[in-house]
Amino acid sequence: MAELLRYDHINIRYGQSLVIEDVDFNLASGEILGIVGESGSGKSTLLKAGMGLLGKEGQLCRGKILYDGKDLGQCSEREMQKIRGRELGMVFQMAGSSFCPIRTLGVQMQEAVRAHKRISKAEFMDEALDLLNKFGFDKPDRILESYPFELSGGMQQRVGIVAAMLLHPRVLLADEPTSALDVSVQKQVVEQFLMIREKFGTSILLVSHNIGVIRAMADEILVLHQGKTVDYGKKDDILAQPTSEYTEKLLEAVPRFRR
Amino acid sequence: MRTLLRVEHLTKDFSTHGGETYRAVDDVSFSLGFHEKMAVIGESGSGKTTLARMITRLTEATSGQIFLEEENITRAKGHNLRNIYQKMQMVFQMPVDSFDSRRRLGDGIAESLINRGMKKAEAWEEAERLLGECGLGKEFLTRYPHEVSGGQCQRAAIARALAIQPKLLILDEATSALDMTVQKEILGLLDSLQEDRDMSYLFICHDLALVQAFCDRMIVMQKGKIVEEGTTDQVIRHPKHAYTKMLMDSVL
């Protein structure tokens, strides 16, 4: 498999403190990598670094992040704007709250697409309806006419993922995309991600504290603890035989559902 | 088994802006025995929290009755209600929000003791002992809520709830915002407290695996109604209601 996104021994510093230390992994085309860790482990920081969104305080102080061979750290803000959304899509914990509350979803999705390519309204509508249909939404036209608050939290999340997919990014960076959802909706969203990979061959970098979600989706797992990699490898190997004490403790803490 | 808490036909209506009423809890009846851990499970909007708030009297019930040790507390007020809180306490999902941000953890824990007439110095000694019981050192007495981690703050919230030696703890998603390893520690703490102090828990939760590991019995709520009730093993192995089955199929 071709290597698409590579984090090459990176360190990240926020002000004086080192929050990521020597993290190294790569994401192949069509692969799903799950990054697991507890609060403060640096999971979200890793995703932000990939998008170039570390802010003023954050700094990638060692190593490189390479997308398709290109060093993202060397890219100008202008170049990053082209890459964000179009090449690297992003999904947050509450996709619904990244929409503007007083404009319809359709208008906002169209605006996002038009920021990257010239497209007529009719073409956009065709594409959006087609994509919503593919993901099994009942009344796609109604969704585009809706304001975010008119949809349930789960619906907002599913639409947010579709919005990220409108530009057909090659990589999706997803930060706790199911953590705010009920279990039944969580399952739908997990299925939606798996469908994205199957239909579009999209690679997914999934950050979650929920081992169930990671188990259901990921091919490979990276366990992060206090900014360092404590385990990295094939999902089944890590879950069956963790090499670090911390991963063992983490897996032990997760209650198993037995029927 | 002796009954500690009994709820009969409890109903809560909220009025919406359009003047319509929304029934958040609909004719709910159940009872909880001494030394029992019972879970209330259901998805968001199923009425779990409204039910808990009615039992703890933070929300007034529209109709129905609540009995604590066979005393009708549905409309208890003032002095009476204060006495009831000596038997029943609540732990919330966001521990940091449940403490006054401008006062130290020790102030929050000692407050109920001082209100009951204990001298301040004595109350602080007791607070220190309670923190110890919950696995925190005495240095936490003088910390502010934002100076401690979520898990530490939840331990302090449990210490505060234990201060007046209640028989019943109502835990509303008390471990949901915590990391997995911390959640395990808190559940271990609750288990040992139950043994030491002979307590009962009403454990509101949406995580079925957790409920299976922790609770004796469970009720399943959907749209304000109880759709299924039984021992955790019985409900999980032989779910009768389609909604319960759906919930279980969704566990990853």
Short mmCIF file of C-alpha atoms in Angstrom, two decimals:
data_model
loop_
_atom_site.label_atom_id
_atom_site.label_comp_id
_atom_site.label_asym_id
_atom_site.label_seq_id
_atom_site.Cartn_x
_atom_site.Cartn_y
_atom_site.Cartn_z
CA MET A 1 0.00 0.00 0.00
CA ALA A 2 1.17 3.46 -0.84
CA GLU A 3 2.18 5.67 2.03
CA LEU A 4 -0.07 8.72 2.08
CA LEU A 5 0.46 10.53 5.36
CA ARG A 6 3.57 10.14 7.43
CA TYR A 7 4.45 11.57 10.83
CA ASP A 8 8.23 11.30 10.97
CA HIS A 9 9.54 11.31 14.57
CA ILE A 10 7.81 14.49 15.57
CA ASN A 11 7.99 16.58 18.73
CA ILE A 12 5.40 19.24 19.48
CA ARG A 13 5.83 21.97 22.04
CA TYR A 14 3.14 24.22 23.53
CA GLY A 15 4.96 27.17 25.07
CA GLN A 16 7.53 25.56 27.34
CA SER A 17 6.05 22.11 27.61
CA LEU A 18 6.73 19.24 25.29
CA VAL A 19 3.36 17.62 24.60
CA ILE A 20 4.31 15.18 21.85
CA GLU A 21 7.58 13.34 21.92
CA ASP A 22 9.04 11.27 19.12
CA VAL A 23 5.77 10.09 17.59
CA ASP A 24 6.26 8.22 14.36
CA PHE A 25 3.67 6.49 12.20
CA ASN A 26 2.35 6.31 8.70
CA LEU A 27 -1.05 6.02 7.16
CA ALA A 28 -1.33 4.09 3.92
CA SER A 29 -3.91 4.74 1.25
CA GLY A 30 -7.24 3.25 2.31
CA GLU A 31 -6.03 2.47 5.81
CA ILE A 32 -7.70 3.31 9.12
CA LEU A 33 -5.35 4.10 11.98
CA GLY A 34 -6.88 4.46 15.42
CA ILE A 35 -5.11 6.66 17.94
CA VAL A 36 -6.18 5.77 21.48
CA GLY A 37 -5.33 7.60 24.64
CA GLU A 38 -6.77 9.30 27.69
CA SER A 39 -7.32 12.99 28.24
CA GLY A 40 -4.16 15.00 27.97
CA SER A 41 -2.28 12.30 26.07
CA GLY A 42 -1.89 14.53 23.01
CA LYS A 43 -4.30 12.80 20.60
CA SER A 44 -6.01 15.97 19.39
CA THR A 45 -2.70 17.81 19.15
CA LEU A 46 -1.51 15.21 16.64
CA LEU A 47 -4.50 15.87 14.39
CA LYS A 48 -4.16 19.62 14.70
CA ALA A 49 -0.51 19.38 13.74
CA GLY A 50 -1.48 17.56 10.55
CA MET A 51 -3.92 20.31 9.62
CA GLY A 52 -1.44 23.07 10.48
CA LEU A 53 -3.78 24.32 13.19
CA LEU A 54 -1.54 24.27 16.23
CA GLY A 55 -2.01 28.00 16.76
CA LYS A 56 0.52 30.58 17.94
CA GLU A 57 1.71 28.70 21.01
CA GLY A 58 2.04 25.30 19.39
CA GLN A 59 5.13 24.42 17.46
CA LEU A 60 6.31 21.39 15.56
CA CYS A 61 9.87 21.48 16.85
CA ARG A 62 11.31 18.27 15.53
CA GLY A 63 10.53 15.87 12.69
CA LYS A 64 8.27 16.23 9.69
CA ILE A 65 4.70 15.59 8.67
CA LEU A 66 4.61 14.45 5.07
CA TYR A 67 1.47 14.28 2.96
CA ASP A 68 1.96 12.50 -0.34
CA GLY A 69 5.67 13.22 -0.04
CA LYS A 70 5.15 16.93 0.64
CA ASP A 71 6.50 18.43 3.88
CA LEU A 72 3.47 20.16 5.43
CA GLY A 73 5.69 22.11 7.82
CA GLN A 74 7.26 23.90 4.84
CA CYS A 75 3.93 24.82 3.25
CA SER A 76 2.79 28.43 3.28
CA GLU A 77 -0.60 29.27 4.79
CA ARG A 78 -1.90 29.64 1.23
CA GLU A 79 -0.79 26.17 0.28
CA MET A 80 -2.24 24.77 3.51
CA GLN A 81 -5.59 26.35 2.68
CA LYS A 82 -5.64 24.33 -0.52
CA ILE A 83 -4.77 21.14 1.31
CA ARG A 84 -7.19 21.55 4.23
CA GLY A 85 -10.60 20.28 3.31
CA ARG A 86 -9.65 19.24 -0.20
CA GLU A 87 -6.87 16.76 0.58
CA LEU A 88 -7.21 16.39 4.33
CA GLY A 89 -10.84 16.48 5.52
CA MET A 90 -11.71 16.93 9.15
CA VAL A 91 -14.55 15.73 11.37
CA PHE A 92 -14.94 16.93 14.96
CA GLN A 93 -16.72 15.64 18.02
CA MET A 94 -19.70 17.92 17.42
CA ALA A 95 -19.82 18.39 13.68
CA GLY A 96 -23.12 20.20 14.17
CA SER A 97 -21.49 23.02 16.08
CA SER A 98 -19.02 23.71 13.29
CA PHE A 99 -21.96 24.87 11.17
CA CYS A 100 -23.32 28.41 11.41
CA PRO A 101 -26.63 28.22 13.29
CA ILE A 102 -28.53 30.81 11.22
CA ARG A 103 -27.88 29.53 7.70
CA THR A 104 -29.11 26.35 6.08
CA LEU A 105 -26.84 23.34 5.77
CA GLY A 106 -27.10 23.36 1.98
CA VAL A 107 -25.88 26.97 1.68
CA GLN A 108 -22.97 26.31 4.01
CA MET A 109 -21.92 23.11 2.30
CA GLN A 110 -22.05 24.85 -1.06
CA GLU A 111 -19.86 27.66 0.27
CA ALA A 112 -17.29 25.17 1.54
CA VAL A 113 -17.11 23.44 -1.82
CA ARG A 114 -16.92 26.71 -3.73
CA ALA A 115 -13.93 27.79 -1.65
CA HIS A 116 -12.03 25.03 -3.40
CA LYS A 117 -13.51 24.71 -6.87
CA ARG A 118 -15.69 26.51 -9.39
CA ILE A 119 -19.02 24.81 -9.45
CA SER A 120 -22.55 25.95 -10.32
CA LYS A 121 -25.38 25.72 -7.86
CA ALA A 122 -27.06 23.01 -9.92
CA GLU A 123 -23.88 20.94 -10.07
CA PHE A 124 -23.41 21.30 -6.34
CA MET A 125 -27.00 20.23 -5.66
CA ASP A 126 -26.56 17.15 -7.85
CA GLU A 127 -23.39 16.15 -6.06
CA ALA A 128 -24.69 16.81 -2.56
CA LEU A 129 -27.97 14.95 -3.14
CA ASP A 130 -26.13 12.07 -4.74
CA LEU A 131 -23.73 11.80 -1.80
CA LEU A 132 -26.50 12.04 0.80
CA ASN A 133 -28.36 9.33 -1.10
CA LYS A 134 -25.31 7.10 -1.12
CA PHE A 135 -25.13 7.41 2.65
CA GLY A 136 -28.72 6.34 2.99
CA PHE A 137 -30.38 9.60 4.06
CA ASP A 138 -34.13 9.48 3.67
CA LYS A 139 -34.92 12.94 2.36
CA PRO A 140 -31.68 14.54 1.17
CA ASP A 141 -33.39 17.67 -0.16
CA ARG A 142 -34.99 18.32 3.21
CA ILE A 143 -31.59 18.07 4.91
CA LEU A 144 -30.05 20.69 2.63
CA GLU A 145 -32.94 23.06 3.41
CA SER A 146 -32.61 22.51 7.17
CA TYR A 147 -30.90 24.67 9.76
CA PRO A 148 -28.49 22.73 11.99
CA PHE A 149 -30.76 22.94 15.06
CA GLU A 150 -33.58 21.26 13.16
CA LEU A 151 -31.62 18.00 13.11
CA SER A 152 -30.85 15.71 16.03
CA GLY A 153 -27.27 15.52 17.31
CA GLY A 154 -26.71 12.22 15.55
CA MET A 155 -28.10 13.54 12.26
CA GLN A 156 -25.88 16.63 12.52
CA GLN A 157 -22.85 14.41 12.97
CA ARG A 158 -23.74 12.27 9.95
CA VAL A 159 -24.35 15.35 7.80
CA GLY A 160 -21.05 16.84 9.03
CA ILE A 161 -19.24 13.76 7.77
CA VAL A 162 -20.99 14.03 4.40
CA ALA A 163 -19.95 17.70 4.25
CA ALA A 164 -16.33 16.68 4.80
CA MET A 165 -16.65 14.10 2.01
CA LEU A 166 -18.06 16.53 -0.59
CA LEU A 167 -14.54 17.52 -1.61
CA HIS A 168 -13.45 13.88 -1.75
CA PRO A 169 -10.41 14.28 0.49
CA ARG A 170 -7.92 11.41 0.40
CA VAL A 171 -7.53 11.48 4.16
CA LEU A 172 -10.12 12.09 6.87
CA LEU A 173 -8.90 13.25 10.25
CA ALA A 174 -11.60 12.45 12.79
CA ASP A 175 -11.37 13.70 16.38
CA GLU A 176 -13.70 11.78 18.74
CA PRO A 177 -16.39 11.65 16.03
CA THR A 178 -18.74 9.40 18.01
CA SER A 179 -18.12 10.43 21.60
CA ALA A 180 -21.13 12.71 22.00
CA LEU A 181 -23.57 10.21 20.50
CA ASP A 182 -25.96 7.59 21.83
CA VAL A 183 -24.89 4.00 21.30
CA SER A 184 -27.32 3.30 18.46
CA VAL A 185 -26.25 6.46 16.58
CA GLN A 186 -22.63 5.71 17.34
CA LYS A 187 -23.01 2.46 15.50
CA GLN A 188 -24.52 4.22 12.47
CA VAL A 189 -21.61 6.66 12.35
CA VAL A 190 -19.06 3.86 12.58
CA GLU A 191 -20.82 2.15 9.68
CA GLN A 192 -20.78 5.42 7.73
CA PHE A 193 -16.99 5.69 8.13
CA LEU A 194 -16.48 2.11 7.02
CA MET A 195 -18.64 2.79 3.97
CA ILE A 196 -16.53 5.86 3.12
CA ARG A 197 -13.41 3.75 3.11
CA GLU A 198 -15.04 1.08 1.01
CA LYS A 199 -16.60 3.41 -1.58
CA PHE A 200 -13.90 6.06 -1.87
CA GLY A 201 -10.76 4.35 -0.55
CA THR A 202 -10.32 7.21 1.90
CA SER A 203 -7.67 6.82 4.61
CA ILE A 204 -8.86 7.67 8.08
CA LEU A 205 -6.90 8.89 11.08
CA LEU A 206 -9.29 8.26 13.94
CA VAL A 207 -8.72 9.68 17.38
CA SER A 208 -10.85 8.24 20.16
CA HIS A 209 -10.78 7.23 23.79
CA ASN A 210 -13.42 4.62 23.04
CA ILE A 211 -11.74 1.27 22.49
CA GLY A 212 -15.01 -0.24 21.19
CA VAL A 213 -15.11 2.26 18.34
CA ILE A 214 -11.43 1.73 17.56
CA ARG A 215 -11.90 -2.04 17.63
CA ALA A 216 -14.81 -1.80 15.19
CA MET A 217 -12.99 0.46 12.72
CA ALA A 218 -9.22 0.47 12.84
CA ASP A 219 -6.68 -1.66 10.96
CA GLU A 220 -3.82 -0.42 13.08
CA ILE A 221 -3.69 1.10 16.54
CA LEU A 222 -1.37 3.59 18.14
CA VAL A 223 -1.63 3.98 21.91
CA LEU A 224 -0.57 7.38 23.16
CA HIS A 225 0.33 8.08 26.78
CA GLN A 226 1.60 11.45 27.97
CA GLY A 227 2.69 12.42 24.49
CA LYS A 228 4.60 9.25 23.76
CA THR A 229 3.80 6.17 21.71
CA VAL A 230 3.54 3.19 24.05
CA ASP A 231 2.17 0.71 21.52
CA TYR A 232 1.83 0.71 17.74
CA GLY A 233 0.89 -2.10 15.41
CA LYS A 234 -1.86 -4.25 13.92
CA LYS A 235 -5.14 -3.96 15.79
CA ASP A 236 -5.50 -7.61 16.65
CA ASP A 237 -1.93 -7.88 17.92
CA ILE A 238 -2.23 -4.84 20.16
CA LEU A 239 -5.61 -5.83 21.56
CA ALA A 240 -4.59 -9.43 22.15
CA GLN A 241 -1.03 -8.84 23.32
CA PRO A 242 -0.21 -5.31 24.32
CA THR A 243 3.50 -4.81 24.81
CA SER A 244 3.31 -1.94 27.28
CA GLU A 245 2.07 -1.94 30.83
CA TYR A 246 -0.05 1.14 30.17
CA THR A 247 -1.97 -0.43 27.27
CA GLU A 248 -2.61 -3.47 29.40
CA LYS A 249 -4.00 -1.28 32.17
CA LEU A 250 -6.12 0.65 29.68
CA LEU A 251 -7.61 -2.47 28.11
CA GLU A 252 -8.29 -3.94 31.53
CA ALA A 253 -10.23 -0.83 32.54
CA VAL A 254 -12.69 -1.19 29.68
CA PRO A 255 -15.70 -3.20 30.78
CA ARG A 256 -16.44 -6.04 28.37
CA PHE A 257 -20.02 -6.58 27.33
CA ARG A 258 -20.92 -10.28 27.53
CA ARG A 259 -24.21 -11.63 26.24
CA MET B 1 -35.53 -7.45 50.59
CA ARG B 2 -36.40 -4.28 52.51
CA THR B 3 -37.32 -1.35 50.34
CA LEU B 4 -35.29 1.83 50.56
CA LEU B 5 -36.76 3.81 47.71
CA ARG B 6 -40.14 3.33 46.11
CA VAL B 7 -41.43 5.34 43.18
CA GLU B 8 -45.06 5.12 42.11
CA HIS B 9 -46.56 6.37 38.86
CA LEU B 10 -44.10 9.22 38.64
CA THR B 11 -44.81 11.62 35.78
CA LYS B 12 -43.26 14.89 34.66
CA ASP B 13 -44.73 17.28 32.10
CA PHE B 14 -42.80 20.23 30.76
CA SER B 15 -44.64 22.96 28.90
CA THR B 16 -43.06 24.07 25.65
CA HIS B 17 -43.19 27.53 24.11
CA GLY B 18 -46.08 26.60 21.87
CA GLY B 19 -48.15 25.86 24.97
CA GLU B 20 -48.04 22.13 24.37
CA THR B 21 -46.90 19.81 27.12
CA TYR B 22 -44.03 17.43 26.74
CA ARG B 23 -44.11 14.34 28.93
CA ALA B 24 -40.48 13.64 29.89
CA VAL B 25 -41.25 10.89 32.39
CA ASP B 26 -44.41 8.88 31.96
CA ASP B 27 -45.91 6.77 34.75
CA VAL B 28 -42.70 5.30 36.13
CA SER B 29 -42.85 2.88 39.07
CA PHE B 30 -40.04 0.84 40.62
CA SER B 31 -38.43 0.12 43.94
CA LEU B 32 -34.86 -0.12 45.15
CA GLY B 33 -33.86 -2.32 48.06
CA PHE B 34 -31.25 -1.78 50.77
CA HIS B 35 -27.73 -2.64 49.65
CA GLU B 36 -28.79 -2.77 46.02
CA LYS B 37 -27.19 -1.29 42.93
CA MET B 38 -29.75 -0.51 40.28
CA ALA B 39 -29.07 0.96 36.85
CA VAL B 40 -31.32 3.19 34.80
CA ILE B 41 -30.38 2.82 31.17
CA GLY B 42 -31.64 4.57 28.05
CA GLU B 43 -30.59 6.98 25.32
CA SER B 44 -30.56 10.75 25.48
CA GLY B 45 -34.04 12.15 25.90
CA SER B 46 -35.36 8.97 27.51
CA GLY B 47 -36.04 10.78 30.81
CA LYS B 48 -33.27 9.29 32.97
CA THR B 49 -32.01 12.59 34.32
CA THR B 50 -35.49 14.04 34.86
CA LEU B 51 -36.33 10.93 36.86
CA ALA B 52 -33.22 11.37 39.01
CA ARG B 53 -33.94 15.07 39.52
CA MET B 54 -37.49 14.30 40.66
CA ILE B 55 -36.31 11.69 43.15
CA THR B 56 -33.73 14.09 44.57
CA ARG B 57 -36.43 16.80 44.57
CA LEU B 58 -34.47 19.14 42.33
CA THR B 59 -37.42 19.02 39.93
CA GLU B 60 -41.01 18.96 41.12
CA ALA B 61 -43.00 15.89 39.99
CA THR B 62 -46.20 16.59 38.05
CA SER B 63 -47.88 13.54 39.56
CA GLY B 64 -47.02 10.30 41.31
CA GLN B 65 -45.29 9.62 44.59
CA ILE B 66 -41.81 9.04 45.96
CA PHE B 67 -41.19 7.11 49.18
CA LEU B 68 -37.84 6.99 50.94
CA GLU B 69 -37.83 4.42 53.75
CA GLU B 70 -41.63 4.44 53.46
CA GLU B 71 -41.81 8.19 54.10
CA ASN B 72 -43.64 10.10 51.40
CA ILE B 73 -41.16 12.76 50.22
CA THR B 74 -42.95 13.84 47.04
CA ARG B 75 -43.82 17.29 48.39
CA ALA B 76 -41.40 17.57 51.31
CA LYS B 77 -40.19 21.11 51.97
CA GLY B 78 -37.81 23.13 54.14
CA HIS B 79 -36.69 21.44 57.32
CA ASN B 80 -38.22 18.15 56.25
CA LEU B 81 -36.40 18.17 52.93
CA ARG B 82 -33.10 18.92 54.66
CA ASN B 83 -33.58 15.82 56.78
CA ILE B 84 -34.26 13.79 53.67
CA TYR B 85 -30.95 14.87 52.14
CA GLN B 86 -29.22 13.16 55.05
CA LYS B 87 -30.46 9.89 53.62
CA MET B 88 -30.02 10.66 49.94
CA GLN B 89 -27.32 12.43 47.95
CA MET B 90 -26.56 12.93 44.29
CA VAL B 91 -23.35 12.83 42.25
CA PHE B 92 -23.39 14.56 38.87
CA GLN B 93 -21.65 14.01 35.56
CA MET B 94 -19.48 17.12 35.67
CA PRO B 95 -17.77 17.16 39.07
CA VAL B 96 -15.98 20.46 38.44
CA ASP B 97 -19.28 22.25 37.78
CA SER B 98 -20.84 20.85 40.94
CA PHE B 99 -18.32 22.64 43.20
CA ASP B 100 -18.33 26.39 43.77
CA SER B 101 -15.40 27.54 41.65
CA ARG B 102 -14.40 30.25 44.15
CA ARG B 103 -14.23 27.97 47.18
CA ARG B 104 -11.84 25.19 48.12
CA LEU B 105 -12.85 21.53 47.92
CA GLY B 106 -12.63 21.34 51.74
CA ASP B 107 -15.22 24.14 52.04
CA GLY B 108 -17.63 22.25 49.82
CA ILE B 109 -17.19 18.96 51.67
CA ALA B 110 -17.41 20.48 55.17
CA GLU B 111 -20.40 22.69 54.37
CA SER B 112 -23.11 20.13 55.00
CA LEU B 113 -21.47 19.13 58.29
CA ILE B 114 -21.25 22.73 59.47
CA ASN B 115 -24.88 23.26 58.48
CA ARG B 116 -25.76 20.39 60.77
CA GLY B 117 -24.10 22.13 63.69
CA MET B 118 -20.62 20.66 63.63
CA LYS B 119 -17.79 23.04 64.59
CA LYS B 120 -15.64 24.19 61.71
CA ALA B 121 -12.40 22.61 62.90
CA GLU B 122 -14.16 19.34 63.51
CA ALA B 123 -15.88 19.46 60.11
CA TRP B 124 -12.55 20.00 58.38
CA GLU B 125 -11.07 17.03 60.22
CA GLU B 126 -14.00 14.94 59.07
CA ALA B 127 -13.58 16.25 55.51
CA GLU B 128 -9.96 15.18 55.60
CA ARG B 129 -10.99 11.71 56.72
CA LEU B 130 -13.62 11.49 53.98
CA LEU B 131 -11.13 12.52 51.32
CA GLY B 132 -8.83 9.82 52.62
CA GLU B 133 -11.61 7.28 52.34
CA CYS B 134 -12.03 8.33 48.72
CA GLY B 135 -8.32 8.02 48.08
CA LEU B 136 -7.22 11.65 48.22
CA GLY B 137 -4.60 13.18 50.53
CA LYS B 138 -5.31 16.11 52.83
CA GLU B 139 -3.57 18.56 50.50
CA PHE B 140 -6.72 18.41 48.36
CA LEU B 141 -8.74 20.15 51.08
CA THR B 142 -7.24 23.49 50.11
CA ARG B 143 -7.32 23.01 46.35
CA TYR B 144 -9.82 24.75 44.10
CA PRO B 145 -11.94 22.66 41.71
CA HIS B 146 -10.00 23.84 38.64
CA GLU B 147 -6.70 22.81 40.24
CA VAL B 148 -7.46 19.09 40.26
CA SER B 149 -8.10 16.51 37.53
CA GLY B 150 -11.58 15.31 36.61
CA GLY B 151 -11.11 12.00 38.42
CA GLN B 152 -9.83 13.69 41.58
CA CYS B 153 -12.71 16.13 41.50
CA GLN B 154 -15.23 13.30 41.16
CA ARG B 155 -13.65 11.59 44.18
CA ALA B 156 -14.08 14.83 46.10
CA ALA B 157 -17.72 15.02 44.96
CA ILE B 158 -18.27 11.50 46.29
CA ALA B 159 -16.56 12.45 49.56
CA ARG B 160 -18.93 15.43 49.80
CA ALA B 161 -21.95 13.22 49.15
CA LEU B 162 -20.80 10.78 51.84
CA ALA B 163 -20.26 13.47 54.48
CA ILE B 164 -23.71 13.17 56.01
CA GLN B 165 -23.74 9.39 55.70
CA PRO B 166 -26.58 8.91 53.24
CA LYS B 167 -28.06 5.49 52.57
CA LEU B 168 -28.76 6.20 48.92
CA LEU B 169 -26.48 7.71 46.29
CA ILE B 170 -27.96 8.74 42.99
CA LEU B 171 -25.22 8.82 40.39
CA ASP B 172 -26.17 10.56 37.14
CA GLU B 173 -23.61 9.53 34.52
CA ALA B 174 -21.06 9.99 37.29
CA THR B 175 -18.26 8.25 35.42
CA SER B 176 -19.15 9.10 31.82
CA ALA B 177 -16.85 12.10 31.52
CA LEU B 178 -13.88 10.28 33.04
CA ASP B 179 -11.06 8.39 31.40
CA MET B 180 -11.40 4.60 31.33
CA THR B 181 -8.70 3.90 33.91
CA VAL B 182 -10.13 6.57 36.21
CA GLN B 183 -13.64 5.20 35.73
CA LYS B 184 -12.42 1.82 36.89
CA GLU B 185 -10.91 3.36 40.02
CA ILE B 186 -14.12 5.22 40.85
CA LEU B 187 -16.22 2.08 40.43
CA GLY B 188 -13.81 0.22 42.71
CA LEU B 189 -14.23 2.98 45.26
CA LEU B 190 -18.04 2.79 45.03
CA ASP B 191 -17.93 -0.98 45.45
CA SER B 192 -15.82 -0.81 48.60
CA LEU B 193 -17.95 2.02 50.02
CA GLN B 194 -21.04 -0.09 49.48
CA GLU B 195 -19.53 -2.86 51.57
CA ASP B 196 -18.19 -0.58 54.30
CA ARG B 197 -21.21 1.67 54.62
CA ASP B 198 -24.02 -0.59 53.42
CA MET B 199 -25.19 1.80 50.73
CA SER B 200 -27.56 1.61 47.78
CA TYR B 201 -26.94 3.16 44.39
CA LEU B 202 -29.25 4.34 41.66
CA PHE B 203 -26.82 4.37 38.77
CA ILE B 204 -27.89 6.33 35.72
CA CYS B 205 -25.81 5.35 32.76
CA HIS B 206 -25.93 4.77 29.02
CA ASP B 207 -23.07 2.28 28.91
CA LEU B 208 -24.41 -1.28 28.96
CA ALA B 209 -21.05 -2.94 29.48
CA LEU B 210 -20.47 -0.80 32.54
CA VAL B 211 -23.91 -1.57 33.94
CA GLN B 212 -23.30 -5.27 33.44
CA ALA B 213 -20.05 -5.05 35.37
CA PHE B 214 -21.41 -2.91 38.20
CA CYS B 215 -25.14 -3.29 38.85
CA ASP B 216 -27.47 -5.96 40.24
CA ARG B 217 -30.67 -4.85 38.56
CA MET B 218 -31.60 -2.50 35.76
CA ILE B 219 -34.51 -0.66 34.27
CA VAL B 220 -34.56 0.36 30.63
CA MET B 221 -36.24 3.65 29.71
CA GLN B 222 -37.50 4.82 26.35
CA LYS B 223 -39.40 8.04 25.75
CA GLY B 224 -40.08 8.50 29.45
CA LYS B 225 -41.45 5.00 30.05
CA ILE B 226 -39.93 1.91 31.58
CA VAL B 227 -39.92 -0.70 28.84
CA GLU B 228 -38.04 -3.43 30.65
CA GLU B 229 -36.91 -4.30 34.15
CA GLY B 230 -35.03 -7.16 35.76
CA THR B 231 -31.68 -8.37 37.02
CA THR B 232 -28.85 -7.23 34.75
CA ASP B 233 -28.05 -10.79 33.74
CA GLN B 234 -31.64 -11.62 32.94
CA VAL B 235 -32.24 -8.46 30.86
CA ILE B 236 -28.95 -8.73 28.99
CA ARG B 237 -29.25 -12.45 28.25
CA HIS B 238 -32.95 -12.46 27.45
CA PRO B 239 -34.08 -8.99 26.44
CA LYS B 240 -37.81 -8.94 25.78
CA HIS B 241 -38.41 -5.49 24.39
CA ALA B 242 -37.29 -4.57 20.85
CA TYR B 243 -35.73 -1.34 22.14
CA THR B 244 -33.56 -3.22 24.66
CA LYS B 245 -32.45 -5.59 21.91
CA MET B 246 -31.58 -2.66 19.67
CA LEU B 247 -29.51 -1.07 22.45
CA MET B 248 -27.58 -4.28 22.96
CA ASP B 249 -26.96 -4.80 19.27
CA SER B 250 -25.43 -1.33 19.19
CA VAL B 251 -22.73 -2.11 21.73
CA LEU B 252 -19.44 -2.22 19.87
#
